[in-house]
CSV table of C-alpha atoms in Angstrom, one decimal:
chain,number,residue,atom,x,y,z
A,1,MET,CA,107.8,118.1,116.2
A,2,GLY,CA,104.2,118.5,115.3
A,3,GLN,CA,103.2,117.7,118.9
A,4,ILE,CA,105.7,120.3,120.2
A,5,CYS,CA,104.4,122.9,117.8
A,6,LYS,CA,100.7,122.2,118.1
A,7,ASP,CA,99.9,125.7,119.1
A,8,GLN,CA,101.0,128.9,117.4
A,9,SER,CA,103.5,130.1,120.1
A,10,VAL,CA,106.5,128.0,119.0
A,11,GLY,CA,109.1,129.4,116.6
A,12,ILE,CA,112.6,128.4,115.4
A,13,LEU,CA,116.0,130.1,115.4
A,14,LEU,CA,117.2,129.5,111.8
A,15,SER,CA,120.8,129.9,110.7
A,16,GLY,CA,122.2,129.0,107.3
A,17,GLY,CA,123.5,125.6,108.5
A,18,ILE,CA,122.2,122.1,108.2
A,19,ASP,CA,121.4,121.6,111.9
A,20,SER,CA,118.6,124.2,112.1
A,21,GLY,CA,117.7,123.5,108.4
A,22,ILE,CA,116.8,120.0,109.3
A,23,LEU,CA,114.6,121.2,112.2
A,24,ALA,CA,113.0,123.8,110.0
A,25,ALA,CA,111.8,121.0,107.7
A,26,LEU,CA,110.0,119.4,110.5
A,27,MET,CA,108.1,122.6,111.6
A,28,PRO,CA,104.4,123.0,110.7
A,29,LEU,CA,103.6,125.2,107.7
A,30,HIS,CA,103.8,128.9,108.3
A,31,SER,CA,105.7,128.6,111.6
A,32,ARG,CA,107.8,131.6,112.5
A,33,ALA,CA,111.5,131.5,111.9
A,34,TYR,CA,114.1,134.0,113.0
A,35,THR,CA,117.6,134.5,111.5
A,36,ILE,CA,120.3,136.7,113.0
A,37,GLN,CA,122.0,139.0,110.6
A,38,PHE,CA,125.1,140.8,112.0
A,39,HIS,CA,125.5,144.3,110.8
A,40,ALA,CA,129.2,145.0,109.9
A,41,GLU,CA,131.4,145.3,106.9
A,42,ASN,CA,132.1,141.9,105.4
A,43,ALA,CA,130.0,140.1,108.0
A,44,ILE,CA,128.7,136.7,107.0
A,45,ASP,CA,125.0,136.9,106.1
A,46,GLU,CA,123.3,133.6,106.9
A,47,SER,CA,119.8,135.0,105.9
A,48,LEU,CA,120.4,134.2,102.2
A,49,ARG,CA,120.9,130.5,102.9
A,50,ALA,CA,118.2,130.4,105.5
A,51,ARG,CA,115.7,131.8,102.9
A,52,ALA,CA,116.2,128.7,100.8
A,53,TYR,CA,114.9,126.6,103.8
A,54,ILE,CA,112.0,129.0,104.3
A,55,GLU,CA,111.0,128.7,100.7
A,56,CYS,CA,111.1,124.9,100.8
A,57,TYR,CA,108.9,124.5,103.8
A,58,SER,CA,106.7,127.7,103.7
A,59,LEU,CA,107.7,129.3,107.0
A,60,ARG,CA,107.3,132.9,108.0
A,61,HIS,CA,110.8,134.5,108.0
A,62,SER,CA,112.0,137.4,110.1
A,63,ILE,CA,115.6,138.7,109.8
A,64,VAL,CA,116.9,140.2,113.0
A,65,GLN,CA,119.7,142.7,112.4
A,66,VAL,CA,122.2,142.8,115.3
A,67,THR,CA,124.7,145.7,115.7
A,68,TRP,CA,127.5,146.5,118.1
A,69,GLU,CA,125.2,149.0,119.7
A,70,ASP,CA,122.9,146.1,120.6
A,71,TYR,CA,125.9,144.5,122.4
A,72,LEU,CA,126.6,147.6,124.4
A,73,GLU,CA,122.9,147.9,125.3
A,74,SER,CA,122.2,144.3,126.3
A,75,MET,CA,125.3,142.7,127.6
A,76,ASP,CA,125.2,144.0,131.1
A,77,ILE,CA,121.7,142.6,131.8
A,78,LEU,CA,122.7,139.3,130.3
A,79,MET,CA,125.8,139.2,132.5
A,80,LEU,CA,123.8,140.0,135.6
A,81,ASN,CA,121.4,137.2,134.8
A,82,LYS,CA,124.1,134.7,134.0
A,83,LYS,CA,126.5,135.9,136.8
A,84,SER,CA,129.4,135.5,134.4
A,85,PRO,CA,130.9,136.9,131.2
A,86,LEU,CA,129.1,136.0,128.0
A,87,HIS,CA,129.6,133.8,125.0
A,88,PRO,CA,129.8,136.2,122.1
A,89,VAL,CA,126.6,134.9,120.5
A,90,GLU,CA,124.4,135.7,123.5
A,91,VAL,CA,123.5,139.2,122.6
A,92,GLY,CA,122.4,138.2,119.1
A,93,LEU,CA,120.3,135.3,120.5
A,94,PHE,CA,118.8,137.7,123.0
A,95,LYS,CA,117.7,140.2,120.3
A,96,ALA,CA,116.3,137.4,118.1
A,97,ALA,CA,114.4,135.9,121.1
A,98,SER,CA,113.1,139.4,122.1
A,99,THR,CA,111.8,139.9,118.6
A,100,ALA,CA,110.1,136.5,118.7
A,101,ALA,CA,108.5,137.3,122.1
A,102,ALA,CA,107.1,140.5,120.7
A,103,ASP,CA,105.5,138.4,117.9
A,104,GLY,CA,103.8,136.2,120.5
A,105,VAL,CA,106.3,133.3,120.4
A,106,ARG,CA,106.7,131.7,123.8
A,107,THR,CA,109.1,128.9,122.9
A,108,LEU,CA,112.0,128.7,120.5
A,109,ILE,CA,113.5,125.6,118.9
A,110,VAL,CA,117.2,125.8,118.4
A,111,GLY,CA,119.8,123.6,116.7
A,112,ASN,CA,122.6,123.6,119.2
A,113,GLY,CA,123.9,120.2,120.3
A,114,ALA,CA,124.3,118.8,116.8
A,115,ASP,CA,128.0,119.7,116.6
A,116,SER,CA,129.0,118.1,119.9
A,117,THR,CA,127.0,114.9,119.3
A,118,PHE,CA,127.4,114.3,115.6
A,119,GLY,CA,131.0,115.3,114.9
A,120,GLY,CA,130.6,118.9,113.7
A,121,MET,CA,133.8,120.2,115.4
A,122,ASP,CA,135.9,118.8,112.6
A,123,LYS,CA,139.0,120.8,113.3
A,124,LEU,CA,139.1,119.6,116.9
A,125,LEU,CA,138.5,116.0,115.7
A,126,SER,CA,141.0,116.3,112.9
A,127,ARG,CA,143.9,114.7,114.8
A,128,ASP,CA,144.9,112.8,117.9
A,129,TRP,CA,146.0,115.6,120.3
A,130,THR,CA,148.4,115.2,123.2
A,131,PHE,CA,147.0,116.5,126.5
A,132,ASP,CA,149.2,119.6,126.3
A,133,GLU,CA,148.4,120.2,122.7
A,134,PHE,CA,144.7,120.1,123.3
A,135,ASP,CA,145.0,122.4,126.3
A,136,LYS,CA,146.8,125.0,124.1
A,137,ARG,CA,144.4,124.5,121.2
A,138,TYR,CA,141.1,124.8,123.2
A,139,THR,CA,142.1,127.5,125.6
A,140,PHE,CA,141.2,130.6,123.6
A,141,VAL,CA,143.1,133.1,125.7
A,142,LYS,CA,145.8,131.9,128.1
A,143,PRO,CA,145.2,133.6,131.5
A,144,ALA,CA,149.0,134.2,131.8
A,145,THR,CA,149.0,136.3,128.6
A,146,VAL,CA,146.6,138.9,130.0
A,147,LEU,CA,146.4,138.8,133.8
A,148,LYS,CA,148.9,139.7,136.5
A,149,GLU,CA,147.7,136.9,138.8
A,150,PRO,CA,146.6,134.1,136.4
A,151,VAL,CA,145.1,130.9,137.6
A,152,PRO,CA,145.8,127.8,135.4
A,153,ILE,CA,142.7,126.2,133.9
A,154,SER,CA,144.3,122.9,132.9
A,155,SER,CA,142.3,121.2,135.6
A,156,VAL,CA,139.2,121.6,133.4
A,157,TYR,CA,140.7,119.1,131.0
A,158,GLU,CA,142.1,116.6,133.5
A,159,GLU,CA,138.9,114.6,133.8
A,160,TYR,CA,139.1,113.8,130.1
A,161,ARG,CA,142.8,112.8,130.0
A,162,ILE,CA,143.4,109.4,128.5
A,163,ASP,CA,146.8,107.8,127.8
A,164,GLY,CA,148.5,111.1,127.4
A,165,GLY,CA,145.8,112.5,125.2
A,166,VAL,CA,142.2,113.7,125.6
A,167,ASP,CA,138.8,112.0,125.1
A,168,ILE,CA,137.7,114.8,122.8
A,169,CYS,CA,134.2,113.5,122.0
A,170,LYS,CA,133.3,113.3,125.7
A,171,PHE,CA,134.9,116.7,126.3
A,172,LEU,CA,132.9,118.3,123.5
A,173,LYS,CA,129.6,116.8,124.7
A,174,VAL,CA,130.1,117.7,128.4
A,175,VAL,CA,132.3,120.8,128.7
A,176,HIS,CA,131.8,122.4,125.4
A,177,GLY,CA,128.2,121.3,125.1
A,178,ARG,CA,127.2,122.6,128.5
A,179,GLY,CA,128.8,125.9,127.8
A,180,ILE,CA,126.7,126.3,124.7
A,181,ILE,CA,123.5,125.2,126.5
A,182,GLN,CA,124.2,127.8,129.2
A,183,ALA,CA,124.7,130.5,126.6
A,184,PHE,CA,121.5,129.7,124.7
A,185,ASN,CA,119.4,129.3,127.8
A,186,ASN,CA,120.6,132.6,129.4
A,187,ALA,CA,120.0,134.6,126.2
A,188,ILE,CA,116.6,133.2,125.3
A,189,SER,CA,115.2,133.0,128.8
A,190,SER,CA,116.3,136.6,129.5
A,191,ALA,CA,114.0,137.5,126.6
A,192,GLY,CA,111.1,135.7,128.2
A,193,CYS,CA,111.0,132.6,126.0
A,194,ALA,CA,111.4,128.9,126.8
A,195,ILE,CA,113.8,126.8,124.7
A,196,ILE,CA,113.7,123.4,123.1
A,197,GLU,CA,117.0,121.8,122.0
A,198,PRO,CA,116.1,118.6,120.1
A,199,TYR,CA,119.7,117.6,119.4
A,200,GLU,CA,120.5,117.7,123.1
A,201,TYR,CA,118.2,114.7,123.6
A,202,LEU,CA,120.0,112.5,121.0
A,203,PHE,CA,122.8,110.1,121.7
A,204,LEU,CA,124.7,107.8,119.3
A,205,ASP,CA,124.5,104.0,119.9
A,206,ALA,CA,128.0,103.6,118.4
A,207,PRO,CA,131.2,105.7,118.4
A,208,LEU,CA,131.6,108.4,115.7
A,209,ASP,CA,133.4,107.3,112.6
A,210,ILE,CA,136.4,109.6,113.2
A,211,ALA,CA,138.2,108.4,110.0
A,212,ARG,CA,135.2,109.5,107.9
A,213,ILE,CA,135.1,112.9,109.6
A,214,ARG,CA,138.8,113.4,109.0
A,215,LYS,CA,138.2,112.7,105.3
A,216,GLY,CA,135.9,115.7,105.1
A,217,GLU,CA,132.5,114.3,106.1
A,218,SER,CA,131.8,116.1,109.3
A,219,LYS,CA,128.3,115.4,110.7
A,220,TYR,CA,127.9,112.6,108.1
A,221,LEU,CA,124.6,111.4,109.6
A,222,LEU,CA,123.0,114.8,109.5
A,223,ARG,CA,124.4,115.4,106.0
A,224,SER,CA,122.4,112.4,104.8
A,225,ILE,CA,119.2,113.5,106.5
A,226,PHE,CA,119.6,117.0,105.1
A,227,GLN,CA,120.1,115.8,101.6
A,228,GLN,CA,116.8,113.8,101.9
A,229,LEU,CA,114.9,116.8,103.2
A,230,TYR,CA,116.5,119.2,100.7
A,231,PRO,CA,117.2,117.2,97.5
A,232,GLY,CA,119.3,119.3,95.1
A,233,LEU,CA,120.5,121.7,97.7
A,234,ASP,CA,124.2,121.6,98.5
A,235,VAL,CA,125.2,120.9,102.1
A,236,CYS,CA,126.4,124.3,103.5
A,237,LEU,CA,129.1,124.0,106.1
A,238,LYS,CA,129.3,127.3,107.9
A,239,ILE,CA,131.4,128.9,110.6
A,240,PRO,CA,129.5,128.3,113.9
A,241,PHE,CA,128.0,131.4,115.4
A,242,ALA,CA,129.9,133.7,112.9
A,243,ARG,CA,130.0,137.2,114.2
A,244,PRO,CA,132.1,140.2,113.1
A,245,MET,CA,134.2,140.7,116.1
A,246,ASP,CA,137.3,141.6,114.1
A,247,GLN,CA,135.5,144.6,112.7
A,248,TRP,CA,133.7,145.6,115.9
A,249,MET,CA,136.8,145.3,118.1
A,250,LYS,CA,139.4,146.6,115.7
A,251,ASN,CA,139.7,150.0,117.5
A,252,TRP,CA,139.7,148.6,121.0
A,253,ASN,CA,143.0,149.5,122.8
A,254,GLY,CA,142.8,146.9,125.6
A,255,PRO,CA,141.8,146.7,129.2
A,256,SER,CA,142.6,149.4,131.8
A,257,ARG,CA,141.9,147.6,135.1
A,258,SER,CA,144.8,146.9,137.4
A,259,GLU,CA,144.3,143.1,137.3
A,260,PHE,CA,145.4,143.1,133.7
A,261,LEU,CA,149.0,143.2,132.5
A,262,ASP,CA,150.4,146.7,132.0
A,263,ASN,CA,150.9,147.9,128.4
A,264,LEU,CA,149.0,144.9,127.0
A,265,ASP,CA,149.1,145.1,123.2
A,266,ALA,CA,145.6,144.5,122.0
A,267,SER,CA,146.8,144.2,118.4
A,268,GLU,CA,148.3,140.8,119.2
A,269,PHE,CA,144.8,139.3,119.7
A,270,THR,CA,142.1,138.4,117.3
A,271,GLY,CA,138.7,140.1,117.4
A,272,GLU,CA,137.2,137.1,119.2
A,273,GLN,CA,140.0,137.1,121.8
A,274,LYS,CA,139.6,140.9,122.3
A,275,TRP,CA,135.9,140.3,122.9
A,276,LEU,CA,136.7,137.8,125.7
A,277,ILE,CA,139.1,140.2,127.4
A,278,TYR,CA,136.7,143.1,127.0
A,279,CYS,CA,133.8,141.1,128.3
A,280,LEU,CA,135.8,140.0,131.3
A,281,GLU,CA,136.8,143.5,132.2
A,282,ARG,CA,133.2,144.8,131.7
A,283,PHE,CA,132.0,141.9,133.9
A,284,MET,CA,134.5,142.9,136.6
A,285,ASN,CA,133.3,146.5,136.4
A,286,LEU,CA,129.7,145.4,136.7
A,287,PHE,CA,130.5,143.2,139.6
A,288,ASP,CA,132.2,146.1,141.4
A,289,GLY,CA,129.3,148.4,140.7
A,290,LYS,CA,126.3,146.2,141.2
A,291,TRP,CA,127.2,143.4,143.6
A,292,ALA,CA,129.8,145.0,145.9
């Protein structure tokens, strides 16, 4: 890490979790660190936990507040760059990276990849799913519940079908992992920064101990490293990419384009599901206006 950060233009995106906390401990003294703080009632504030990491390793801390207005302002340019709808974390990443770029940071170190490699998706690893169960569990919004002409997406899972079930570890590393990589790269590169993802270069030389994870020790290898780097500090298991979509989307009444089902009841969906539907409709509007 010292070689990567040998000049002063490298910073880190620091959440309250153990993944970026481990990387923060390896940064040179006084490196710049940026924590996203979502502005909404009852939003999870990761800056408090991140501050503990900052104090242990003497980093320079900037808290980047992200509002719904930031989403409205930035999501179109991010979708144009990506040529697809967004992961809900991308606007926050974009604002944090833009703040870092304004400070002279040219490269950001991020902690994504730890969950998919080291067994952090404990709810998905909590049981042996049948193929159909996993399809239902991982598909966040079923196309048939919102679109007049839905296209089944089960084919995405077919490559990972094994004996009536799913190779979840491989699926998380390839499909889920690549989706996260795309989201981080789009957001951070759109702000003019390069990205380094140390965990994406790591692979295990033995299968994950699924039984251990199912007993409550998700990311057991990283937990051990974290406890060595932060003795006396409890392991903090957070909600990945926590953002207050329930608050931000609570007054959204649903899509209006003709491709969507008539009289769709938005109240039947969670805030995260509403975001996906809203983002898809906005992407379609953008497509019609910009690329027609």
